[in-house]
XYZ file of C-alpha atoms in Angstrom:
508
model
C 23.104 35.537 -158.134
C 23.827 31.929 -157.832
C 20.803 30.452 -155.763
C 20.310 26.952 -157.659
C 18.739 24.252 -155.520
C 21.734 22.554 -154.025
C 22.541 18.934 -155.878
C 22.336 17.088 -152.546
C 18.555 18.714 -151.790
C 15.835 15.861 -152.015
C 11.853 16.753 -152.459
C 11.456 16.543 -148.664
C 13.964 19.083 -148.252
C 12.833 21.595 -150.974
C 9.117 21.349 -149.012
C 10.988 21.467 -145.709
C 12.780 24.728 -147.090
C 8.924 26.066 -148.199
C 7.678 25.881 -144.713
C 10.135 27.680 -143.480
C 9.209 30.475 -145.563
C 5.773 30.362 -145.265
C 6.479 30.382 -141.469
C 7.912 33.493 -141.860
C 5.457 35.072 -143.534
C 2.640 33.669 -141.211
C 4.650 35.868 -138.765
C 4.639 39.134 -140.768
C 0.669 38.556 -141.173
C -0.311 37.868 -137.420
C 1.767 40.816 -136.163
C 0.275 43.050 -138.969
C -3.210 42.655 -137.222
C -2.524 41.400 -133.717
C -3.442 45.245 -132.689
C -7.000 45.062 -133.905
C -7.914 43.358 -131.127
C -4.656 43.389 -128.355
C -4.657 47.420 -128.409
C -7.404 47.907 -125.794
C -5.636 45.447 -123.414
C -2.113 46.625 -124.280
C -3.697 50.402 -123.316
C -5.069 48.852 -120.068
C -2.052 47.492 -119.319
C 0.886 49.999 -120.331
C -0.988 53.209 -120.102
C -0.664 55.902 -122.960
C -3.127 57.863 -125.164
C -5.366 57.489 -128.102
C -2.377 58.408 -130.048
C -0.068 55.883 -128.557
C -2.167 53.068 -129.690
C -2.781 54.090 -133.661
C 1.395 54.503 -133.781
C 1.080 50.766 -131.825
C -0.699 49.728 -135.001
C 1.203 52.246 -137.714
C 4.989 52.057 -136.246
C 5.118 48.237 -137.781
C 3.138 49.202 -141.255
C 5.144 52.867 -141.722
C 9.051 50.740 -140.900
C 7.759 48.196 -143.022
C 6.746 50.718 -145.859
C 10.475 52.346 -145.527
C 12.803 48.808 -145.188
C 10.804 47.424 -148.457
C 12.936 49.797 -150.494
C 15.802 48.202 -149.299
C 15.097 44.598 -148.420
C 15.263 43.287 -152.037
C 18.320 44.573 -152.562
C 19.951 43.231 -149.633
C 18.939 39.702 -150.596
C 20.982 40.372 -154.045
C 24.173 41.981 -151.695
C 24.323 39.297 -149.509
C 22.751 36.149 -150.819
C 18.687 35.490 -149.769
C 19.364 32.661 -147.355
C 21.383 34.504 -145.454
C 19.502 37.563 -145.116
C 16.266 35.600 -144.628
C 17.484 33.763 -141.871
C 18.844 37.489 -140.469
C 15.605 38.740 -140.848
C 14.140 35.914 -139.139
C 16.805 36.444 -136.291
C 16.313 40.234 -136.105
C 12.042 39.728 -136.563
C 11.887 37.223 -132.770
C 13.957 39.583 -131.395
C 11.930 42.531 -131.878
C 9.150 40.183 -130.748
C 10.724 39.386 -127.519
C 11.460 43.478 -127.165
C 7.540 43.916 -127.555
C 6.755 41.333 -124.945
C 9.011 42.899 -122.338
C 7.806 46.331 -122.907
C 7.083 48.167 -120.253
C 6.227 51.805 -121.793
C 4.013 52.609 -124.959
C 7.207 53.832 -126.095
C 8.998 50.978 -125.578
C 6.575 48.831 -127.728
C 6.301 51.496 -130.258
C 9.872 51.395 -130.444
C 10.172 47.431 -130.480
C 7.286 47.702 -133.307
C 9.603 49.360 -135.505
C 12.239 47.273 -135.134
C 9.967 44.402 -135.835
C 8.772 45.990 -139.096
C 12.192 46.851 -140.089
C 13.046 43.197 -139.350
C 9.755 42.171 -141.456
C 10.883 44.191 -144.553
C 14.019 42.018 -144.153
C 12.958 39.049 -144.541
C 9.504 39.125 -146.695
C 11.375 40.114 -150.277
C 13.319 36.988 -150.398
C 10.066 34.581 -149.790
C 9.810 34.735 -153.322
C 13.264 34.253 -154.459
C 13.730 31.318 -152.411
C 10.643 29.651 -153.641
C 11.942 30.370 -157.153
C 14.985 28.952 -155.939
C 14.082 25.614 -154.016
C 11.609 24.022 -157.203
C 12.323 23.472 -160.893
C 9.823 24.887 -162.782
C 7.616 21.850 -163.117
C 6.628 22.135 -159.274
C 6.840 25.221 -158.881
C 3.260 25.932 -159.635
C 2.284 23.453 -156.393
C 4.664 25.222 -154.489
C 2.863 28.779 -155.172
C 0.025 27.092 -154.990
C 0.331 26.786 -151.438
C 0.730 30.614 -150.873
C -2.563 32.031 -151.019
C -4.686 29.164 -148.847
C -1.424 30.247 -146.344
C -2.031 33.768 -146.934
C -5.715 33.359 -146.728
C -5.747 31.345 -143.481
C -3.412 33.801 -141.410
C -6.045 36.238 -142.466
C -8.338 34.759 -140.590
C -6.277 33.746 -138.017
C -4.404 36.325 -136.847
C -7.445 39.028 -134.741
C -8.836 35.162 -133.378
C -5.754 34.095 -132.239
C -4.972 37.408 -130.654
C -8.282 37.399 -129.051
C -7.944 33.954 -127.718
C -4.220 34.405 -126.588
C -5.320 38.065 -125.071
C -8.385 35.916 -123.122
C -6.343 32.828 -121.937
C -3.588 34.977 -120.381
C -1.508 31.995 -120.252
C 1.107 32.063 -117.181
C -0.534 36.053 -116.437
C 1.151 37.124 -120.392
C -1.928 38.654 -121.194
C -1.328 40.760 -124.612
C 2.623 39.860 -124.308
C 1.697 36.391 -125.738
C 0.506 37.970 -128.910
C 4.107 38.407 -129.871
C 5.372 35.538 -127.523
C 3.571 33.176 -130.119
C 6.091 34.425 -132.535
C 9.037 32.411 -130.755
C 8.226 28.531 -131.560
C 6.567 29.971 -135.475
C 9.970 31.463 -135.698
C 11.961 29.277 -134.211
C 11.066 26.770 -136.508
C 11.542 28.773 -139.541
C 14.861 29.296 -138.603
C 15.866 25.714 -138.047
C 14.276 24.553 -140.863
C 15.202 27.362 -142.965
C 18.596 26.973 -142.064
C 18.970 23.052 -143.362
C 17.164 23.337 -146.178
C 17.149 26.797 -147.962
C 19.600 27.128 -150.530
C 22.746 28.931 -150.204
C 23.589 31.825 -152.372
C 26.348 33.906 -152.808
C 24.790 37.313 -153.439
C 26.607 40.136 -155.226
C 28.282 42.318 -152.572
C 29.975 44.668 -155.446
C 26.208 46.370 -155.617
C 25.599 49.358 -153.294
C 23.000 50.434 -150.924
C 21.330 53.505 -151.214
C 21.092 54.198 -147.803
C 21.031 58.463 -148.068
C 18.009 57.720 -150.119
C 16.174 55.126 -147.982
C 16.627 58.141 -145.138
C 14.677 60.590 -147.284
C 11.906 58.315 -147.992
C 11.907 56.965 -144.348
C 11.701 60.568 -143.332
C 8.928 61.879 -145.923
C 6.768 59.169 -144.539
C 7.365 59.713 -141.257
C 6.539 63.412 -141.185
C 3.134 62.835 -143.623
C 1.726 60.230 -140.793
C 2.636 62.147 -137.762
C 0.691 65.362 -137.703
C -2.129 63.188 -138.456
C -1.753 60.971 -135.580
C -0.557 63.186 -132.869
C -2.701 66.719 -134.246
C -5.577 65.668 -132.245
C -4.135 65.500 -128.865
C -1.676 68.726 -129.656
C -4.757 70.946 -130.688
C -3.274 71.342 -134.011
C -0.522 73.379 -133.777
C 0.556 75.861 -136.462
C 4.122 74.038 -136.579
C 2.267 71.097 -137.614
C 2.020 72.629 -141.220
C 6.332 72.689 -141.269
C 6.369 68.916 -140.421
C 3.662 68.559 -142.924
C 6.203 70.873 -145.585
C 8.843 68.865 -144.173
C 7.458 65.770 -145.378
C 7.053 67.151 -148.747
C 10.639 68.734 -148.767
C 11.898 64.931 -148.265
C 9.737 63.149 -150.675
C 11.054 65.324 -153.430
C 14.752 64.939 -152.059
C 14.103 61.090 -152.742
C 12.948 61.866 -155.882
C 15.681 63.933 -157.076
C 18.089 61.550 -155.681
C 16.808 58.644 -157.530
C 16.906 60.530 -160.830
C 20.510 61.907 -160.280
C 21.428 57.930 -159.651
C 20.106 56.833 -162.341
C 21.307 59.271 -164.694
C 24.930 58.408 -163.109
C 24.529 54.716 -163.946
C 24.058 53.772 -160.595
C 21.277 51.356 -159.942
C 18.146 53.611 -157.914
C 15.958 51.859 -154.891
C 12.998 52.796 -157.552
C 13.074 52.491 -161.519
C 10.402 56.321 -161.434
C 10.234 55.612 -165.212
C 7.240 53.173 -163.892
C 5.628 55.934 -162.876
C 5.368 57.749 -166.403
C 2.307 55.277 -166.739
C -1.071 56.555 -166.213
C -2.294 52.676 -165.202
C 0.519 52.271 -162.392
C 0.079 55.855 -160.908
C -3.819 54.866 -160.865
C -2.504 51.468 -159.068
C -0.481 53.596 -156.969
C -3.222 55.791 -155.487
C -5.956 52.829 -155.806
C -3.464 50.804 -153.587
C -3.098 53.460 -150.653
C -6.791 54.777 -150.599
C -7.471 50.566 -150.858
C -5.445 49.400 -147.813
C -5.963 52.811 -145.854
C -9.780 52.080 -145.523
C -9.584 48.416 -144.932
C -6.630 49.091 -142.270
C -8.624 52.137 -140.830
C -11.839 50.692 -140.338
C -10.534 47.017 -139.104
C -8.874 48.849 -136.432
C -11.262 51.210 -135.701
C -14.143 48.575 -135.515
C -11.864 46.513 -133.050
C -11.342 48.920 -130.474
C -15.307 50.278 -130.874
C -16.471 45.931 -129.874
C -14.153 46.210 -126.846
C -13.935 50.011 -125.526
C -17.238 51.276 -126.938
C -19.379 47.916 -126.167
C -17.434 46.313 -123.364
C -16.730 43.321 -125.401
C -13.609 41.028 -124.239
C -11.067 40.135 -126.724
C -12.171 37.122 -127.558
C -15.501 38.034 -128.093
C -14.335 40.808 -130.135
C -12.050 38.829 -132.460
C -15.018 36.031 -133.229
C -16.580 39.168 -133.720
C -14.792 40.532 -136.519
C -14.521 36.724 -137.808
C -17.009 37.202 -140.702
C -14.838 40.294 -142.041
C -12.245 37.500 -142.275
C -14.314 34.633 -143.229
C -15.281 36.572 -145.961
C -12.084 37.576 -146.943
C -10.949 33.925 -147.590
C -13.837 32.694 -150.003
C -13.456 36.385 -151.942
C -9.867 35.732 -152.226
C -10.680 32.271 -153.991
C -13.326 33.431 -155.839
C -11.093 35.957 -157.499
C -8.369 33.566 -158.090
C -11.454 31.406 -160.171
C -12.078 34.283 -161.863
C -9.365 36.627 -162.498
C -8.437 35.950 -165.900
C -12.081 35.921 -167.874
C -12.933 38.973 -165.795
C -9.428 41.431 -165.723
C -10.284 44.299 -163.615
C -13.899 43.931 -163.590
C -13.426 41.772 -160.338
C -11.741 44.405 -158.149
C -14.543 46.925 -159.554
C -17.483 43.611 -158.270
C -15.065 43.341 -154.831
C -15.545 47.031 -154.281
C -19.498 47.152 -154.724
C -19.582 44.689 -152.405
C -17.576 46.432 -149.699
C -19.349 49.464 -150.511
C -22.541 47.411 -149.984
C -21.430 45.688 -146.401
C -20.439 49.037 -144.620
C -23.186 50.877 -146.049
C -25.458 47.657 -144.331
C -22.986 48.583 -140.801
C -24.118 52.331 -140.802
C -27.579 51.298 -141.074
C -27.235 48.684 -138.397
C -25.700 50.889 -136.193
C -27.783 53.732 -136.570
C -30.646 51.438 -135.775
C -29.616 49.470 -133.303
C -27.363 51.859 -131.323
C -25.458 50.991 -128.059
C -27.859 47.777 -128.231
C -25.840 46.610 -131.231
C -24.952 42.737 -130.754
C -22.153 40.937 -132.989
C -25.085 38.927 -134.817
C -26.180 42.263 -136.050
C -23.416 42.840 -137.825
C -22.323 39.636 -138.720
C -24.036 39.368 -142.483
C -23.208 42.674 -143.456
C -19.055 42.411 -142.468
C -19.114 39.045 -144.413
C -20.257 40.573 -147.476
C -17.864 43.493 -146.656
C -14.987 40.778 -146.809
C -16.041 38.654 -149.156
C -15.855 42.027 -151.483
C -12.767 43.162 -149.961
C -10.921 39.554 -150.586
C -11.735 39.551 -154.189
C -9.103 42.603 -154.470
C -6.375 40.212 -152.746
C -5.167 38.260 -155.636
C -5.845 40.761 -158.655
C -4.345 43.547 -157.445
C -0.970 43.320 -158.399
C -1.195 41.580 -161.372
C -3.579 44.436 -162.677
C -1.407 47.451 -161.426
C 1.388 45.877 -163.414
C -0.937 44.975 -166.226
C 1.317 47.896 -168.769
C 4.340 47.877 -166.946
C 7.396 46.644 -169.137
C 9.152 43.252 -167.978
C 12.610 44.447 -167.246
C 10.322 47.328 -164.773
C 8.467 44.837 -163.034
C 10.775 44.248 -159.666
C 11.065 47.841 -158.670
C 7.748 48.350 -159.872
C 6.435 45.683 -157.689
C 8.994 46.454 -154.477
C 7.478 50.092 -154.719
C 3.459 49.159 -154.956
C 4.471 47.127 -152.273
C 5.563 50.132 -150.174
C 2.770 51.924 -151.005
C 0.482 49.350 -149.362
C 1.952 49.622 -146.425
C 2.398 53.300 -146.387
C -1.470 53.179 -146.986
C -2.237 51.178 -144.243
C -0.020 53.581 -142.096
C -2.314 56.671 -143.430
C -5.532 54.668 -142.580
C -4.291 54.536 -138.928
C -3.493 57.831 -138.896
C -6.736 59.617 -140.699
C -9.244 56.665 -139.656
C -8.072 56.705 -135.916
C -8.140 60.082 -135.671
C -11.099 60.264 -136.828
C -13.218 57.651 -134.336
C -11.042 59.552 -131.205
C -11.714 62.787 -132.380
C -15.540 62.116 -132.304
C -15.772 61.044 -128.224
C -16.007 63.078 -125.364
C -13.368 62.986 -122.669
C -14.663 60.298 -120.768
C -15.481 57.632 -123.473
C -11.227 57.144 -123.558
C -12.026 55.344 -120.408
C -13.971 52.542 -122.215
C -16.582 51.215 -119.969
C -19.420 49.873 -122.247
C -23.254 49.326 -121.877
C -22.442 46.697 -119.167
C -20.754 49.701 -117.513
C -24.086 51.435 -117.515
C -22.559 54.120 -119.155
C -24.612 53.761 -122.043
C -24.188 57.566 -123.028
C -20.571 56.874 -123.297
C -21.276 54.107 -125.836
C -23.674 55.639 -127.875
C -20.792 58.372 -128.810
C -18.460 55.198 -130.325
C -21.369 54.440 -132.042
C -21.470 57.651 -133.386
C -18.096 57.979 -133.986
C -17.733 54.264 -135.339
C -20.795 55.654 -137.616
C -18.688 58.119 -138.974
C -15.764 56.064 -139.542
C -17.376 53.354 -141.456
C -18.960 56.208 -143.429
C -15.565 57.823 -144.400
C -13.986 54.471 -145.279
C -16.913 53.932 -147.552
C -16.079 57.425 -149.470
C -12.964 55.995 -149.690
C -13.483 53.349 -151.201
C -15.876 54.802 -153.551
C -12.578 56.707 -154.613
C -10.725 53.552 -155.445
C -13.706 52.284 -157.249
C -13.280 55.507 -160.021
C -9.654 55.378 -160.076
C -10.342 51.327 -161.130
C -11.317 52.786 -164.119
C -7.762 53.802 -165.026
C -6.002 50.586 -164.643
C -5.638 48.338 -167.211
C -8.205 46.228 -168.413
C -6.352 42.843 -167.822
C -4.291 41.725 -165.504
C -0.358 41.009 -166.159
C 0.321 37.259 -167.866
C 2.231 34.921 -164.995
C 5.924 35.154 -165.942
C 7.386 32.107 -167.092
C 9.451 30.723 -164.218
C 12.885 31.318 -165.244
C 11.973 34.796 -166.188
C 10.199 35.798 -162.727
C 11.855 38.980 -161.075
C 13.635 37.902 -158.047
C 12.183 40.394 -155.847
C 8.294 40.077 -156.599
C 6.982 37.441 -159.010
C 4.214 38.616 -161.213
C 1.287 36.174 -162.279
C -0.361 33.991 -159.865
C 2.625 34.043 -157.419
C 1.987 37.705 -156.571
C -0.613 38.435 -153.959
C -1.165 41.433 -152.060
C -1.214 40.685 -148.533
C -3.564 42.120 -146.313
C -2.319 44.396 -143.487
């Protein structure tokens, strides 16, 4: 695909062209965790059950799971710019949609859309970047990713909980995806003038029968798991469960018979022949299912189980995040002397942080305060950030060069199908341990203290479950490859997800 920097570009251009992208991506990360802390007012506001709100939070991560298959490849159809700036388009849209909702349906339905729209845009951030430097800058211009990456982190739940608190002009929640209009606004003005054009390769072909499957397969895995509680598990559950199964092979078989035709399959499956990357695989969904789970979980336990405001809630949670950013750089110091050693280090440490949560809470009770537990979530995210930047790079640590694109598109997936399972098992999990009245949420300040004491209980559980979980990930670390992948050279960097430095997993 022809995607050189046009001759006429200058420097201020090509950096022009990288804000736009990183503009975009700040979207995809604030509206990946805006939930944490906007659910409990969105709930207040649009009605809906326990259920409604985890597929509030999953709908985005389980569309954006799905349109990964299929975003990279659109970008080599069509040319990058192009379908980045579409994506853009499609992504404020969608936000718009959620800010006008007036149903939990609505938004649920607007969520997808907005996920879809994400999966657009977010495999051609790479590309482009590729595509705007020569290799001498290009190091300063991936440089600039993770601090980005590490700072919407942190931003997103505090900017939620300030824009939830403010209710500027009566939006209330709504700005939470309002904010997305002058972010990506700009991105598509700027991204317009200075991202460079390509013409794409529209001979290739879509494999649109097979994105169904997998869209379907995950689908039908995450909703008996969301919506069993409320439905008394059902027998019939068990076929959508089957169902789910029945698809996910379907995909499979598909993607064989393609690639024994010749034609080019959403996934190269030879990737998953390795022991190391089917290790990564399950490492990376029992990874980003516990962090998702219990970040959600722990949000809506400050504000419906203690009475906390959004604000207060999101500064809160701030440590978790705080944490999160100095882990992430540690790692990046580190990564290469200590291979995978530093994911198994990050892991102890989250192990130790919500181990230090159960004990606070069992001690402390409904009389919990946010000091309490702000020492042992910063050590919680300090551990979880050092598994950030690694990740990737150690997942693909045996995977051959001409796999690493699809191998990379599909961990990718994985993540967010993770996250999508962490809503789904997590969630259902803290509802499924309160009593009918605690759905109401009035806190201590209530004087309902009983009420509160069962989210304790059930935020008890939780944290203890998403601590087994990650003791899980911490074996299967054992089974990835020692060292992380060497950086690519430039020219040689897969289109679709850069390996080395470049590559981070993004938190959800």
């Amino acid at each position: 695909m022809n995607t050189k920097p046009s001759p006429e570009g200058t420097k201020d251009r090509r950096w022009l062209g990288l804000f736009a992208v990183l503009a975009a991506m700040i979207m995809n990360l604030l509206d990946s965790t805006v939930v944490t802390v906007a659910g409990p007012a969105i709930q207040t506001d649009l009605g809906g059950s326990a259920a409604d709100l985890q597929w509030t939070a999953a709908a985005y991560t389980l569309a954006l799971a799905v349109g990964l298959l299929t975003g990279g490849r659109l970008g080599d159809m069509y040319g990058r710019r192009r379908v980045m700036l579409l994506g853009i388009g499609g992504f404020l849209a969608a936000s718009v949609l959620c800010a006008l909702a007036w149903s939990p349906e609505s938004l649920i339905a607007a969520r997808v859309v907005q996920g879809l729209a994400g999966a657009v845009l977010i495999p051609q951030s790479f590309g482009l970047i590729r595509d705007l430097f020569p290799p001498r800058e290009l190091g300063k211009a991936f440089g600039a990713l993770g601090p980005v990456i590490g700072l919407a982190t942190i931003l997103g739940p505090v900017v939620a909980g300030v824009l939830v608190d403010a209710d500027v002009l009566g939006t209330g929640w709504r700005m939470v995806f309002l904010i997305n209009l002058p972010i990506g606004a700009f991105s598509l003005l700027a991204g317009s003038r200075a991202l460079p054009r390509g013409a794409g390769r529209p001979g290739l072909r879509l494999d649109g029968l097979g994105a169904l499957l997998a869209g379907a397969g995950m689908f039908l895995a995450v909703f008996p798991l969301v919506q069993g509680r409320e439905l008394g598990w059902p027998g019939w559950l068990w076929a959508v469960a089957a169902g789910a199964v029945v698809a996910l092979a379907g995909f499979v078989v598909r993607q064989l018979r393609r690639a024994r035709a010749g034609r080019t399959p959403l996934v190269e499956l030879s990737v998953l022949r390795l022991r190391s990357y089917t290790s990564g695989v399950g490492f990376t969904v029992v990874f980003f299912g516990a962090v998702v789970g219990f970040s959600l979980t722990l949000g809506l336990f400050l504000q419906l189980g203690l009475g906390y405001g959004p604000l207060r809630a999101s500064t809160a949670m701030a440590p978790l995040a705080v944490g999160a950013f100095f882990g992430s750089w540690f790692a990046a110091a580190l990564r290469g002397r200590l291979g995978r050693r530093i994911l198994h280090l990050g892991l102890a440490l989250m192990v130790a942080g919500q181990l230090a949560v159960w004990v606070v809470l069992g001690e402390a009770g409904s009389g919990v305060d946010r000091w309490d537990l702000a020492l042992p979530l910063l050590v919680y995210g300090f551990g979880m950030g050092q598994i950030f930047v690694p990740l990737f790079d150690v997942v693909l640590g045996d995977v051959r060069d001409h796999e690493v694109g699809s191998a990379s598109g599909l961990l990718e997936s994985f993540q967010q199908a993770g996250a999508s399972l962490g809503v789904a098992v997590l969630g259902t999990v803290f509802f499924s341990g309160l009593g009918a009245g605690a759905g109401a949420g009035a806190g201590v300040d209530g004087g309902m203290r009983a009420v509160a004491d069962e989210f304790v209980a059930a935020q008890r559980e939780v944290t203890l479950l998403a601590t087994g979980l990650v003791v899980v990930a911490f074996a299967l670390g054992f089974l990835l490859p020692r060292r992380a992948r060497e950086a690519a050279a430039p020219a040689e960097m897969p289109a679709e997800a850069p390996a080395g430095a470049e590559r981070v997993a993004t938190p959800v």
